[in-house]
Structures are given as C-alpha cells and as structure tokens.
Amino acid sequence: NNVSDAVKKLPGININPSSTYGRNEIKIRGMKADYTLLLINGRRVNSREALISDYANDFDLASLPVSAIDRVEVIRGPMSSLYGADALGGVVNVILRQPGDKATGEIGYNFEAPTEGSGGDHNRLSGYVSGPLIENTLLGSLIIDGGKRDAWRTELSKNPNTDALEERDNLNLLGNLSWLIDDRQSLDFDVTYTKDNRDVAWNNYGVAKRNIQKMDRLGLGLTHNGSWENVDTRLRYYYENVELMDNSELKGGRADTTQDNHTIDGQISGYLGDHLLTGGGEYRLTSLKHTMNLPGGGVDVSQGAIFLQDEFKLGDLALTFAGRADQHEVYGTEFSPRAYATYSLTDNWVIKGGVSKAYKAPTLAQSTRGYSIVDCRGGCQKVGNPDIKPETAISYELGTAYEAERFGAGVTLFNNDIKDMIQTETRLPGMTRISYINVNKARIQGIETSFWVDVTDDLNWTTNWTIVDAEDRTTKMRLKQTPKNTVNTQLNWQALDNLSAYVSYQYTGNQYLFDKEASKTRGFNTVDIGATYTPVKNVDLKLGLTNLTNEKRDYVATNNDYFLSGRTVYGGVSYKF
C-alpha cells in the first residue's frame, strides 16, 4: 500500500512512529530515521531542512506513489562513500517505472478502512501511461496518484477529542520525457509535483491543539546518459523546491518555510583492465527561508564532493574499495573510505564483510545561531547551536550467506560506533530554552538472521530476526525508539495461477519512547493476511486485513499518545492496458 509496507519486513528495518499522530519513519539497523537516505532513481528526496521539528521523513515517504514504482532497492549499513552525508544507517532507493518503446498504462483504486474507532478511511486513485511519442526518438510517461484519508480516533486515547491518525489529502504528479539522441546517448527531462495537506487535533496535556500543515514540492531534473565504447557516463542537474505552511495552535500560529535545493552531479564508470572503476562528483546548494524563526529571514549552505570506487576480483575473492571527500562550507573537509570483501567458498556459499566510515553534517535548524522553534509541547524554545559538530560513524560488518535452489539462509553481525551523535538537550525543571548537543559516543551493534525455503512448488516461507543493542556510551542508556528485537515471518501460497495469498507475523520488541527508564514500553505482535486474484486478463483484485488480532500497545505507549492502528481492511482493483 505504500513504501513503508514494501520494506518493513526486510531484515534490519523498523517502521517506527515518528510522532504521536501516525507519521512513520524508516529506521535501518537501529539508526535514527535521519540516517536513512531516501532516493528516487538515485536522487535525493530532501525536505529535512524545512521540517524543523520531529517530523522525520514521513513527508518524503508520502511523495513516492506506489503506482509509479518499479522496484525498491535497500542498502543496510553506511554508504557515505558513494552517496554522501545522511547515509549513516543505509539507503532506500525507489526506482520508478521508465517509459518503453510500447504503449502501456494502468489505472487503479485502493482503500483502507479501520474496523474500530472512528474515521480513518483512506481512498486512493492512481493512473499511469507510458510509451513512444516519436518512434525510436522520444519516449514519455505520466503518473497521477491522489488520495484522501480521514482522521482516525480511538477509545484508547486519554482525550477523546484528539486524533490518533491525522487527516491527509495528497496529490502526486510525475512526468518524464526521454530523447534518444542516438544509440549511445539519451537526454531525460523529468518533473515531479507533490501536494500534501495534513490536519490533526493533537493531545497536549489533556487539551486539544489543532495543527495544520500544507506542503507543496516541485522537482525538475535534466540528465544526460552516455554509453560509450569503454565507459558509461551520467551528468545531471536537478532542482527541488519545498514550500511548507505550518499553522499550529501549539507553536503560536502560522509560519511559512521555503527550502530550495540545487544539485549538479556527474558519474563515469568503466573497466581499466580487470578493475571496474566508478568516479564522480557532486555540488549542492541549499537555501532556507522562514517567516517566524529564522533571524534575517534566510540562510544557505553549499557543499561539494568527489568519490572513486574500485571493484575487482582475485580468484574467488571480490574486493571493493571506495572513498569520498566531502567539502562543507561550514564544517570543512571530511573523508569517508570503505572496504568490502566477498569470498565464494562454493557456488552457493559466500563469506562477506567490510568496514566503512560515514559522515553527516548538522541541519541548518540545528546549527544556525538564533534559529528558534517552539518545543516541549509549548513549554520551551529549541534554538540552534553554532558549536554543534558533524556526526561520524565507523561501521563493521561480517556475515555469511547460503543460497540453494529451494532454500537459503544468512547471518550478519554489525557494529556502528558513532562519534558526536546529535541529540536534543534534556530539559531540566525550569528550563525555557534547550538546544542541540553532541553525545560523546554511541554504539549500535546487532545481528541479522534470515531464512527462506520453498516448502513446495506453490508454498514459500521466509523469516528474519534482527537483534539490536543501541546505547549512549556516555549515559549507558539505550537509545530511544529502537526496538531490541524485530521478527518477521511470512508464508506465501500460489494457490492457483491467478490466485496468491499470504499470512505474515511481525514482532516489535521493547523500546524506550524517551530518554528515561519510566518510558520503557513492551513489545507487540501483529498478524496480516491478504490475497491477490486475477479474474480476467489485465485485471487484479486484492483484499486483506492488517493487524488481524487487533493488537494494542501497552499503557506506557498509549498514555503518551503512541497508538497501533487497529484491525484494518484493505483492498483494491487495477486494470492494465
């Protein structure tokens, strides 16, 4: 139903609520959502400078319509050497459908409806068309995706006049033109537009506070791709404009934020002997304006980078070495190296491991002197800290995997040592101003295990278990909102050629909601079932239930307005042509 659903059952992935009214975030290997880099076709989706509060990456996730997606690629672990800052935890790269030389299209309708509480119905329409505009010369595609979700309320809330899930209206438009210059070159132009409006009544110490947010996002991109005799090249420019209107009773009224991102990047790859070399560079300029909280009305920052990666084989040993140098206008130069090895014991069995360094600069909100926002549920101001330092991490990984014709298994150990992790200062009694601070050291380590087997030709079983130990090594406290255990298991059944079904189970372990012992909340279980049926050619029907057992979170979570969506029916119909 969405990008979060697509990745939530993978090893090392947690979909955690980023707020008390239903926004989600993707966390990889226990790292904060800010450390998950979201990409569309390898390009950043970035509104984090405009979202100056704890809104995580939910607005970015909402800009990715499922109807437009061809596949989703996930990299677990730091990848700053190739992708730069923000990739301390990993990368989620959403690959969109590309126009082809034949006309194709699809139209679909999807719905979700909770079976308890009030409201929460979600209806979505989508359409896709693609094909040649000029044969063998100009290809094009257009994707339209829009939806409306009502606010959802539950009797578990301490305040019956507040929402557990916010109302949301959204519209996504994505267009692409591809000019096939000749057999070796193409020039692609793409445009994206997202409109995302949200309205929620939030519980603030027993008082309902209304929060309205409206985001408009415009993206423009121009890319030249070349496939030459010995090398492949890519040169592109893309622009992103984010306009956010934030009207909150808690924060003192309306504020308007504008974020502009300009990016130029290039890449070249090819073989030099037995070595596959990939190199390139990037330049980014980010500008931010805010009508309420930013002194002088605006601030901007620029950063550039160059990178090089070498892949080669020595018999059964495959080696990768990479390095990236980032030059930040404020924080200077940071070098992020990476080394990885994969050794094939047999055609089916490999051992793999490596070490890498990652880097993340503070946001403009975190580092700009005088940048002030309302926090502590209206009880204090959070201000920027110009002395804040960038975060760096050293990551180690060691694992093995076995893949046979009908079964496979894998286990990976990982360890991330983070220096100068940025966190919000703990508010003490009487404090009216807080800021951002660097935690001296934090360590996140764990183990990922996975297993799959084709029980029969029609029955497949997959399961994975991730254990994460995330600790602030200064205070010896566990990092907040990081489940210790996550288990996923799913049974897939191809009942008929035109009918498939599944049942899945997920366990999300105990975690701390805040930085204190009393906020520890116990784990919870969810069961989902669903089926897809093709009654006639090109028509697909789907129907299912999420949270079949109507599981609820414990009183620690619900008393702090963190709710688990109750049993929900979902379904849809699509027609391809």
Coordinates of C-alpha atoms in Angstrom, one line a residue:
N1 CA 0.0 0.0 0.0
N2 CA 3.0 2.3 0.5
V3 CA 6.8 2.4 0.5
S4 CA 6.9 1.7 4.3
D5 CA 4.9 -1.5 3.6
A6 CA 7.3 -2.5 0.9
V7 CA 10.3 -2.6 3.1
K8 CA 9.1 -3.1 6.7
K9 CA 9.6 -6.9 6.6
L10 CA 13.2 -6.8 5.5
P11 CA 16.0 -7.7 7.9
G12 CA 17.3 -4.8 9.9
I13 CA 14.3 -2.5 9.1
N14 CA 12.0 -0.9 11.6
I15 CA 9.0 1.3 10.7
N16 CA 8.5 3.3 13.8
P17 CA 6.0 6.1 14.5
S18 CA 7.8 9.4 14.3
S19 CA 5.1 11.3 16.1
T20 CA 2.0 10.7 18.3
Y21 CA -0.4 11.1 15.4
G22 CA 0.5 8.4 12.9
R23 CA 3.5 9.5 10.9
N24 CA 6.0 6.8 10.1
E25 CA 9.8 6.7 9.6
I26 CA 12.2 4.1 8.2
K27 CA 14.9 3.1 10.6
I28 CA 17.8 0.8 9.5
R29 CA 19.8 -1.2 12.0
G30 CA 18.6 0.8 14.9
M31 CA 19.8 4.1 13.5
K32 CA 17.6 7.2 13.5
A33 CA 15.4 8.0 10.5
D34 CA 17.6 11.0 9.8
Y35 CA 20.3 8.4 8.9
T36 CA 18.2 6.7 6.2
L37 CA 18.8 8.4 2.9
L38 CA 15.8 8.3 0.6
L39 CA 16.3 8.4 -3.1
I40 CA 14.2 8.4 -6.3
N41 CA 16.1 7.0 -9.2
G42 CA 19.3 7.7 -7.3
R43 CA 18.3 11.3 -6.5
R44 CA 17.8 12.7 -3.0
V45 CA 14.3 13.4 -1.7
N46 CA 15.1 16.0 0.8
S47 CA 12.8 18.2 2.9
R48 CA 14.6 17.8 6.2
E49 CA 15.7 21.5 6.4
A50 CA 12.1 22.7 6.0
L51 CA 10.8 20.2 8.6
I52 CA 12.4 21.8 11.6
S53 CA 10.7 19.6 14.2
D54 CA 10.5 15.8 14.8
Y55 CA 8.6 15.1 11.6
A56 CA 11.2 12.5 10.5
N57 CA 10.9 11.5 6.8
D58 CA 7.2 10.9 6.5
F59 CA 6.6 13.8 4.1
D60 CA 9.3 12.4 1.9
L61 CA 7.8 8.9 2.0
A62 CA 4.4 10.3 1.1
S63 CA 5.9 11.8 -2.1
L64 CA 6.5 8.3 -3.5
P65 CA 3.3 6.9 -5.1
V66 CA 3.2 3.2 -5.2
S67 CA 1.7 3.2 -8.7
A68 CA 4.9 4.7 -10.0
I69 CA 7.3 2.2 -8.5
D70 CA 9.1 -0.5 -10.5
R71 CA 11.2 -1.7 -7.6
V72 CA 12.8 -0.6 -4.3
E73 CA 16.5 -1.2 -3.5
V74 CA 17.7 -1.2 0.1
I75 CA 21.3 -0.9 1.3
R76 CA 21.7 -1.7 5.0
G77 CA 24.7 0.0 6.6
P78 CA 26.7 3.2 5.9
M79 CA 27.2 4.2 2.3
S80 CA 28.6 7.7 2.6
S81 CA 31.5 6.7 0.3
L82 CA 29.1 6.7 -2.7
Y83 CA 26.0 8.7 -1.5
G84 CA 27.5 11.2 0.9
A85 CA 26.0 12.7 4.1
D86 CA 22.8 11.3 5.6
A87 CA 23.6 7.6 4.7
L88 CA 24.9 6.6 8.1
G89 CA 22.1 4.0 8.5
G90 CA 21.5 3.0 5.0
V91 CA 19.8 3.9 1.7
V92 CA 16.3 3.3 0.3
N93 CA 16.4 3.9 -3.4
V94 CA 13.0 3.9 -5.2
I95 CA 13.2 3.1 -8.9
L96 CA 10.3 4.4 -10.9
R97 CA 8.8 2.9 -14.0
Q98 CA 10.6 4.0 -17.1
P99 CA 9.0 4.7 -20.5
G100 CA 9.5 2.0 -23.1
D101 CA 9.0 1.6 -26.8
K102 CA 5.5 0.2 -26.4
A103 CA 2.4 2.0 -25.1
T104 CA 1.4 0.7 -21.7
G105 CA -0.8 2.0 -18.9
E106 CA -2.6 1.2 -15.6
I107 CA -5.4 2.7 -13.6
G108 CA -6.2 1.6 -10.0
Y109 CA -8.2 2.2 -6.9
N110 CA -7.2 1.3 -3.4
F111 CA -8.8 1.7 0.0
E112 CA -8.1 1.1 3.7
A113 CA -10.8 1.1 6.4
P114 CA -10.2 0.5 10.2
T115 CA -12.8 -1.7 11.8
E116 CA -12.7 0.0 15.2
G117 CA -12.6 3.6 16.4
S118 CA -14.0 6.4 14.3
G119 CA -12.8 7.6 10.9
G120 CA -9.5 6.6 9.3
D121 CA -10.9 5.6 5.9
H122 CA -8.3 6.1 3.1
N123 CA -9.2 6.1 -0.6
R124 CA -6.6 6.4 -3.3
L125 CA -6.8 6.7 -7.2
S126 CA -3.8 6.3 -9.5
G127 CA -3.1 6.3 -13.2
Y128 CA -0.1 5.5 -15.3
V129 CA 0.6 5.9 -19.1
S130 CA 3.8 5.4 -21.0
G131 CA 5.1 4.9 -24.5
P132 CA 6.7 6.4 -27.6
L133 CA 5.7 10.0 -28.6
I134 CA 8.0 9.8 -31.6
E135 CA 9.1 6.3 -32.5
N136 CA 12.7 5.5 -31.6
T137 CA 13.2 9.1 -30.7
L138 CA 11.0 10.5 -27.9
L139 CA 9.5 8.5 -25.1
G140 CA 7.3 9.8 -22.4
S141 CA 5.4 8.8 -19.2
L142 CA 2.9 10.4 -16.9
I143 CA 1.9 9.2 -13.4
I144 CA -1.0 10.6 -11.4
D145 CA -1.7 9.5 -7.8
G146 CA -4.0 11.1 -5.3
G147 CA -5.6 10.1 -2.0
K148 CA -7.7 11.3 0.9
R149 CA -7.5 9.9 4.4
D150 CA -9.9 10.8 7.2
A151 CA -8.5 11.4 10.7
W152 CA -8.8 8.3 13.0
R153 CA -9.7 8.4 16.7
T154 CA -9.6 5.6 19.2
E155 CA -11.2 5.0 22.6
L156 CA -7.7 4.3 24.0
S157 CA -6.9 8.0 23.8
K158 CA -6.9 9.8 27.1
N159 CA -8.5 12.7 25.3
P160 CA -11.5 11.7 23.1
N161 CA -11.4 15.0 21.2
T162 CA -7.9 14.3 19.7
D163 CA -6.7 12.2 16.7
A164 CA -4.5 9.1 16.7
L165 CA -4.0 9.4 13.0
E166 CA -4.1 12.7 11.2
E167 CA -6.3 13.7 8.2
R168 CA -4.4 13.8 5.0
D169 CA -5.0 14.8 1.4
N170 CA -2.3 14.3 -1.2
L171 CA -1.7 14.6 -4.9
N172 CA 1.4 13.3 -6.8
L173 CA 2.2 14.1 -10.5
L174 CA 5.3 12.6 -12.2
G175 CA 6.2 13.2 -15.8
N176 CA 9.2 12.1 -17.9
L177 CA 10.4 12.8 -21.4
S178 CA 13.4 10.8 -22.8
W179 CA 15.0 11.9 -26.0
L180 CA 17.0 9.1 -27.6
I181 CA 19.7 11.2 -29.3
D182 CA 21.4 8.1 -30.9
D183 CA 22.3 4.5 -30.0
R184 CA 24.7 5.8 -27.3
Q185 CA 23.1 8.9 -25.8
S186 CA 19.8 10.0 -24.2
L187 CA 18.6 13.2 -22.6
D188 CA 16.0 12.9 -19.9
F189 CA 13.8 15.6 -18.5
D190 CA 11.5 14.9 -15.6
V191 CA 9.2 16.9 -13.4
T192 CA 7.5 16.0 -10.1
Y193 CA 4.9 17.8 -8.2
T194 CA 3.5 16.8 -4.7
K195 CA 0.8 18.4 -2.8
D196 CA 0.4 17.1 0.8
N197 CA -2.1 18.6 3.3
R198 CA -2.5 17.4 6.8
D199 CA -4.8 18.4 9.7
V200 CA -4.8 16.9 13.2
A201 CA -6.1 17.6 16.7
W202 CA -3.2 16.8 19.0
N203 CA -3.4 16.0 22.7
N204 CA -1.3 18.4 24.7
Y205 CA -1.6 17.6 28.4
G206 CA -5.4 16.9 28.0
V207 CA -6.0 19.9 25.8
A208 CA -6.8 19.5 22.0
K209 CA -4.4 21.6 19.9
R210 CA -5.0 21.8 16.1
N211 CA -2.1 21.5 13.8
I212 CA -2.4 22.2 10.0
Q213 CA 0.5 21.6 7.6
K214 CA 0.5 22.1 3.9
M215 CA 3.5 21.1 1.8
D216 CA 4.0 21.8 -2.0
R217 CA 7.1 20.2 -3.6
L218 CA 8.3 20.8 -7.1
G219 CA 11.2 18.9 -8.7
L220 CA 12.8 19.4 -12.1
G221 CA 15.6 17.3 -13.5
L222 CA 17.7 17.1 -16.6
T223 CA 20.0 14.1 -17.2
H224 CA 22.4 13.2 -20.0
N225 CA 23.3 9.5 -20.2
G226 CA 26.0 8.1 -22.4
S227 CA 27.1 4.5 -23.1
W228 CA 30.4 4.8 -25.0
E229 CA 32.8 2.1 -26.2
N230 CA 34.6 1.7 -22.9
V231 CA 32.7 3.8 -20.3
D232 CA 29.2 4.8 -19.2
T233 CA 28.6 8.5 -18.2
R234 CA 25.9 10.4 -16.5
L235 CA 25.6 14.2 -16.0
R236 CA 22.6 15.7 -14.4
Y237 CA 21.1 18.8 -12.7
Y238 CA 18.1 18.7 -10.5
Y239 CA 16.2 21.4 -8.6
E240 CA 13.8 20.9 -5.7
N241 CA 11.5 23.5 -4.1
V242 CA 9.7 22.8 -0.9
E243 CA 7.0 25.2 0.4
L244 CA 5.7 24.3 3.9
M245 CA 2.9 26.2 5.6
D246 CA 2.8 25.3 9.3
N247 CA -0.2 26.6 11.3
S248 CA -0.1 25.3 14.8
E249 CA -2.0 26.4 17.9
L250 CA 0.8 24.9 19.9
K251 CA 3.5 26.9 18.2
G252 CA 1.9 30.3 18.1
G253 CA 0.2 30.5 14.7
R254 CA 1.2 30.3 11.0
A255 CA 4.8 30.1 9.8
D256 CA 5.9 29.7 6.2
T257 CA 9.1 27.8 5.2
T258 CA 10.8 27.6 1.8
Q259 CA 13.6 25.2 1.0
D260 CA 15.4 25.3 -2.3
N261 CA 17.9 22.5 -3.3
H262 CA 20.2 22.8 -6.4
T263 CA 22.3 19.8 -7.2
I264 CA 24.7 19.1 -10.0
D265 CA 26.4 15.7 -10.2
G266 CA 28.3 13.5 -12.6
Q267 CA 29.5 10.0 -12.8
I268 CA 31.7 7.9 -15.1
S269 CA 32.3 4.1 -14.9
G270 CA 34.2 1.7 -16.9
Y271 CA 36.8 -1.1 -16.9
L272 CA 40.6 -0.5 -16.6
G273 CA 41.9 -3.9 -17.1
D274 CA 40.1 -6.2 -14.6
H275 CA 39.1 -3.2 -12.4
L276 CA 35.6 -1.7 -12.6
L277 CA 36.2 2.0 -11.7
T278 CA 33.3 4.4 -10.8
G279 CA 34.1 8.0 -10.1
G280 CA 32.3 11.3 -10.0
G281 CA 31.5 14.5 -8.1
E282 CA 28.6 16.4 -6.7
Y283 CA 27.8 20.0 -5.8
R284 CA 24.7 21.0 -3.7
L285 CA 23.3 24.4 -2.7
T286 CA 20.6 24.5 -0.1
S287 CA 18.7 27.7 0.8
L288 CA 16.2 28.1 3.6
K289 CA 13.7 30.8 4.5
H290 CA 11.4 31.0 7.5
T291 CA 8.9 33.8 8.3
M292 CA 8.9 33.3 12.1
N293 CA 12.0 31.6 13.5
L294 CA 15.0 32.5 11.3
P295 CA 16.9 35.7 12.0
G296 CA 17.3 37.8 8.8
G297 CA 14.7 35.6 7.1
G298 CA 17.1 33.2 5.4
V299 CA 20.3 31.2 5.4
D300 CA 22.0 29.0 2.8
V301 CA 24.9 26.4 2.7
S302 CA 26.8 24.8 0.0
Q303 CA 28.8 21.5 -0.2
G304 CA 30.7 19.5 -2.8
A305 CA 32.2 16.1 -3.1
I306 CA 34.3 13.8 -5.2
F307 CA 34.3 10.0 -5.0
L308 CA 36.0 6.9 -6.5
Q309 CA 35.2 3.2 -6.2
D310 CA 37.2 0.2 -7.5
E311 CA 35.8 -3.3 -7.8
F312 CA 37.9 -6.2 -8.9
K313 CA 38.4 -10.0 -8.3
L314 CA 41.2 -12.1 -7.2
G315 CA 40.0 -15.7 -7.9
D316 CA 37.1 -16.3 -5.7
L317 CA 37.6 -13.1 -3.7
A318 CA 35.7 -10.0 -4.8
L319 CA 37.0 -6.7 -3.4
T320 CA 35.6 -3.2 -3.3
F321 CA 37.5 -0.1 -2.2
A322 CA 35.9 3.3 -2.2
G323 CA 36.5 6.8 -0.9
R324 CA 34.6 10.1 -0.8
A325 CA 35.8 13.6 0.1
D326 CA 33.0 16.0 1.2
Q327 CA 33.7 19.7 1.4
H328 CA 31.2 21.5 3.5
E329 CA 31.0 25.3 3.6
V330 CA 30.9 25.4 7.4
Y331 CA 32.5 22.2 8.5
G332 CA 35.3 21.8 6.1
T333 CA 36.5 18.5 4.5
E334 CA 35.6 15.0 5.6
F335 CA 37.0 11.8 4.0
S336 CA 34.8 8.7 4.1
P337 CA 36.5 5.4 3.0
R338 CA 35.0 2.0 2.5
A339 CA 36.5 -1.5 2.1
Y340 CA 34.4 -4.6 1.5
A341 CA 35.2 -8.2 0.5
T342 CA 33.1 -11.2 -0.6
Y343 CA 34.7 -14.7 -0.7
S344 CA 32.9 -17.6 -2.5
L345 CA 33.5 -20.8 -0.6
T346 CA 31.4 -22.6 -3.2
D347 CA 29.0 -21.6 -6.0
N348 CA 26.2 -21.3 -3.3
W349 CA 28.1 -20.2 -0.2
V350 CA 29.8 -16.8 0.5
I351 CA 31.5 -15.1 3.4
K352 CA 31.4 -11.3 3.3
G353 CA 32.5 -8.4 5.4
G354 CA 33.9 -4.9 5.5
V355 CA 34.5 -1.6 7.2
S356 CA 33.3 1.9 6.3
K357 CA 33.2 5.4 7.6
A358 CA 30.1 7.7 7.4
Y359 CA 29.6 11.4 7.9
K360 CA 26.6 13.6 8.5
A361 CA 26.6 17.4 8.9
P362 CA 24.1 19.2 11.2
T363 CA 20.9 20.6 9.6
L364 CA 20.6 24.4 9.3
A365 CA 18.0 24.3 12.1
Q366 CA 20.5 22.5 14.4
S367 CA 23.4 24.8 13.6
T368 CA 22.1 28.3 12.9
R369 CA 22.5 30.8 15.7
G370 CA 19.2 32.2 16.8
Y371 CA 17.1 29.7 14.8
S372 CA 14.3 29.1 17.4
I373 CA 11.3 26.8 17.4
V374 CA 8.6 26.0 20.0
D375 CA 9.2 22.7 21.7
C376 CA 8.4 20.8 24.9
R377 CA 4.7 20.9 23.9
G378 CA 4.8 24.6 24.0
G379 CA 6.8 24.9 27.2
C380 CA 10.2 25.9 25.8
Q381 CA 12.1 27.1 22.8
K382 CA 14.6 25.0 21.0
V383 CA 17.4 27.0 19.5
G384 CA 20.2 26.3 17.1
N385 CA 23.8 25.6 18.3
P386 CA 26.5 27.1 16.1
D387 CA 29.1 25.0 18.0
I388 CA 27.5 21.7 17.1
K389 CA 29.8 19.2 15.4
P390 CA 29.1 16.9 12.5
E391 CA 28.4 13.2 13.3
T392 CA 30.8 10.5 12.1
A393 CA 30.5 6.7 12.3
I394 CA 32.7 3.7 11.8
S395 CA 30.8 0.6 10.8
Y396 CA 32.0 -3.0 10.8
E397 CA 30.1 -5.9 9.2
L398 CA 30.8 -9.6 8.9
G399 CA 28.4 -12.2 7.6
T400 CA 27.8 -15.4 5.6
A401 CA 25.0 -16.4 3.2
Y402 CA 24.0 -19.7 1.5
E403 CA 21.6 -19.9 -1.5
A404 CA 20.5 -23.2 -2.9
E405 CA 17.8 -23.9 -5.4
R406 CA 15.0 -24.3 -2.9
F407 CA 16.3 -22.7 0.3
G408 CA 18.7 -20.1 1.6
A409 CA 19.9 -18.6 4.9
G410 CA 22.2 -15.8 6.0
V411 CA 23.5 -14.2 9.2
T412 CA 25.3 -10.8 9.5
L413 CA 26.9 -9.2 12.5
F414 CA 27.2 -5.4 12.5
N415 CA 28.7 -2.7 14.7
N416 CA 28.4 1.1 14.4
D417 CA 30.4 3.3 16.6
I418 CA 29.1 6.9 16.3
K419 CA 31.0 9.9 17.4
D420 CA 29.3 13.2 18.2
M421 CA 25.8 11.9 17.7
I422 CA 23.4 14.9 17.6
Q423 CA 20.5 14.8 20.1
T424 CA 18.2 17.3 21.7
E425 CA 19.3 18.5 25.1
T426 CA 17.4 17.0 28.0
R427 CA 15.1 19.6 29.5
L428 CA 15.5 20.1 33.3
P429 CA 12.8 21.7 35.5
G430 CA 12.6 25.4 35.0
M431 CA 14.4 25.5 31.6
T432 CA 12.7 27.6 29.0
R433 CA 15.4 27.2 26.3
I434 CA 17.0 24.0 25.1
S435 CA 19.4 23.3 22.2
Y436 CA 21.1 20.5 20.3
I437 CA 24.1 18.7 21.8
N438 CA 26.7 16.1 20.7
V439 CA 26.6 12.8 22.6
N440 CA 30.3 11.9 23.0
K441 CA 29.9 8.3 21.9
A442 CA 27.1 5.9 20.9
R443 CA 27.3 2.3 19.8
I444 CA 24.8 0.3 17.8
Q445 CA 25.5 -3.3 17.3
G446 CA 23.5 -6.3 16.5
I447 CA 22.8 -9.4 14.4
E448 CA 20.6 -10.0 11.4
T449 CA 19.5 -13.6 10.5
S450 CA 17.3 -14.6 7.6
F451 CA 16.0 -17.9 6.1
W452 CA 13.7 -18.9 3.2
V453 CA 12.5 -22.2 1.8
D454 CA 10.3 -23.4 -0.9
V455 CA 8.2 -25.9 1.1
T456 CA 6.5 -27.0 -2.1
D457 CA 6.3 -25.6 -5.7
D458 CA 3.4 -23.4 -4.5
L459 CA 4.4 -22.6 -0.9
N460 CA 7.2 -20.4 0.2
W461 CA 8.2 -19.4 3.7
T462 CA 10.5 -16.5 4.7
T463 CA 11.6 -15.4 8.1
N464 CA 14.2 -13.0 9.6
W465 CA 15.2 -11.9 13.1
T466 CA 17.2 -8.8 14.0
I467 CA 18.6 -8.1 17.4
V468 CA 19.9 -4.5 18.1
D469 CA 21.7 -3.2 21.1
A470 CA 21.8 0.6 20.9
E471 CA 23.5 2.5 23.7
D472 CA 24.5 6.0 24.5
R473 CA 28.0 5.1 25.8
T474 CA 28.2 8.3 27.9
T475 CA 25.0 7.8 29.9
K476 CA 24.8 4.0 29.4
M477 CA 21.2 4.4 28.5
R478 CA 19.5 2.7 25.5
L479 CA 18.8 4.9 22.6
K480 CA 15.1 5.8 22.4
Q481 CA 12.6 4.3 19.9
T482 CA 15.0 1.5 19.0
P483 CA 13.3 -2.0 19.4
K484 CA 15.7 -4.6 20.8
N485 CA 14.2 -7.4 18.8
T486 CA 12.3 -7.5 15.5
V487 CA 11.0 -10.7 14.0
N488 CA 9.2 -11.1 10.6
T489 CA 7.9 -14.3 9.2
Q490 CA 5.6 -14.8 6.1
L491 CA 4.0 -17.7 4.3
N492 CA 3.3 -17.2 0.6
W493 CA 0.9 -19.5 -1.2
Q494 CA 0.4 -19.6 -5.0
A495 CA -3.0 -21.3 -4.8
L496 CA -3.8 -21.1 -8.5
D497 CA -2.1 -19.5 -11.5
N498 CA -4.4 -16.4 -10.9
L499 CA -4.7 -16.5 -7.1
S500 CA -2.0 -15.9 -4.5
A501 CA -2.3 -15.4 -0.8
Y502 CA -0.1 -14.7 2.3
V503 CA -0.1 -14.6 6.0
S504 CA 2.6 -12.7 7.9
Y505 CA 3.6 -12.1 11.6
Q506 CA 5.8 -9.3 13.0
Y507 CA 7.1 -8.9 16.5
T508 CA 8.4 -5.5 17.5
G509 CA 10.4 -5.7 20.8
N510 CA 10.5 -3.5 23.8
Q511 CA 11.9 0.0 23.5
Y512 CA 12.2 3.4 25.2
L513 CA 9.9 6.2 24.0
F514 CA 12.0 8.9 25.7
D515 CA 15.4 9.1 27.5
K516 CA 14.2 7.8 30.8
E517 CA 13.5 4.4 32.4
A518 CA 9.8 5.1 33.0
S519 CA 9.2 5.4 29.2
K520 CA 10.1 1.7 28.5
T521 CA 7.2 0.1 26.6
R522 CA 6.9 -3.6 26.0
G523 CA 6.9 -5.3 22.6
F524 CA 3.8 -6.0 20.5
N525 CA 2.7 -8.5 17.8
T526 CA 0.9 -8.0 14.5
V527 CA -0.6 -10.5 12.0
D528 CA -1.5 -9.6 8.4
I529 CA -3.3 -11.6 5.8
G530 CA -4.1 -10.9 2.2
A531 CA -4.7 -12.3 -1.3
T532 CA -4.4 -11.1 -4.9
Y533 CA -6.8 -12.5 -7.6
T534 CA -6.8 -12.0 -11.4
P535 CA -10.3 -12.9 -12.6
V536 CA -9.7 -11.9 -16.2
K537 CA -6.6 -10.9 -18.1
N538 CA -5.1 -7.5 -17.0
V539 CA -7.4 -7.1 -14.0
D540 CA -6.0 -7.6 -10.5
L541 CA -8.0 -7.6 -7.3
K542 CA -6.5 -7.5 -3.8
L543 CA -8.1 -7.8 -0.4
G544 CA -6.6 -8.3 3.1
L545 CA -6.5 -7.4 6.8
T546 CA -3.7 -5.8 8.7
N547 CA -3.4 -6.3 12.5
L548 CA -5.8 -9.2 12.3
T549 CA -5.7 -9.8 16.1
N550 CA -6.4 -6.1 16.8
E551 CA -3.2 -5.9 18.9
K552 CA -2.8 -2.8 21.1
R553 CA 0.3 -1.2 22.6
D554 CA 0.7 -1.1 26.4
Y555 CA -0.4 1.8 28.7
V556 CA 3.1 3.4 28.6
A557 CA 2.7 4.0 24.9
T558 CA -1.0 4.9 24.8
N559 CA -0.6 7.3 27.8
N560 CA 1.9 9.1 25.7
D561 CA -0.4 9.0 22.6
Y562 CA 1.5 6.3 20.7
F563 CA -1.1 4.0 19.2
L564 CA -1.1 1.0 17.0
S565 CA -3.6 1.1 14.2
G566 CA -6.4 -1.4 14.9
R567 CA -7.6 -4.2 12.7
T568 CA -7.9 -2.6 9.2
V569 CA -9.4 -3.9 5.9
Y570 CA -7.6 -3.0 2.7
G571 CA -8.4 -3.7 -0.9
G572 CA -8.0 -2.5 -4.4
V573 CA -8.6 -3.1 -8.1
S574 CA -6.3 -2.3 -11.0
Y575 CA -6.5 -2.6 -14.8
K576 CA -3.5 -2.7 -17.1
F577 CA -3.6 -1.9 -20.8

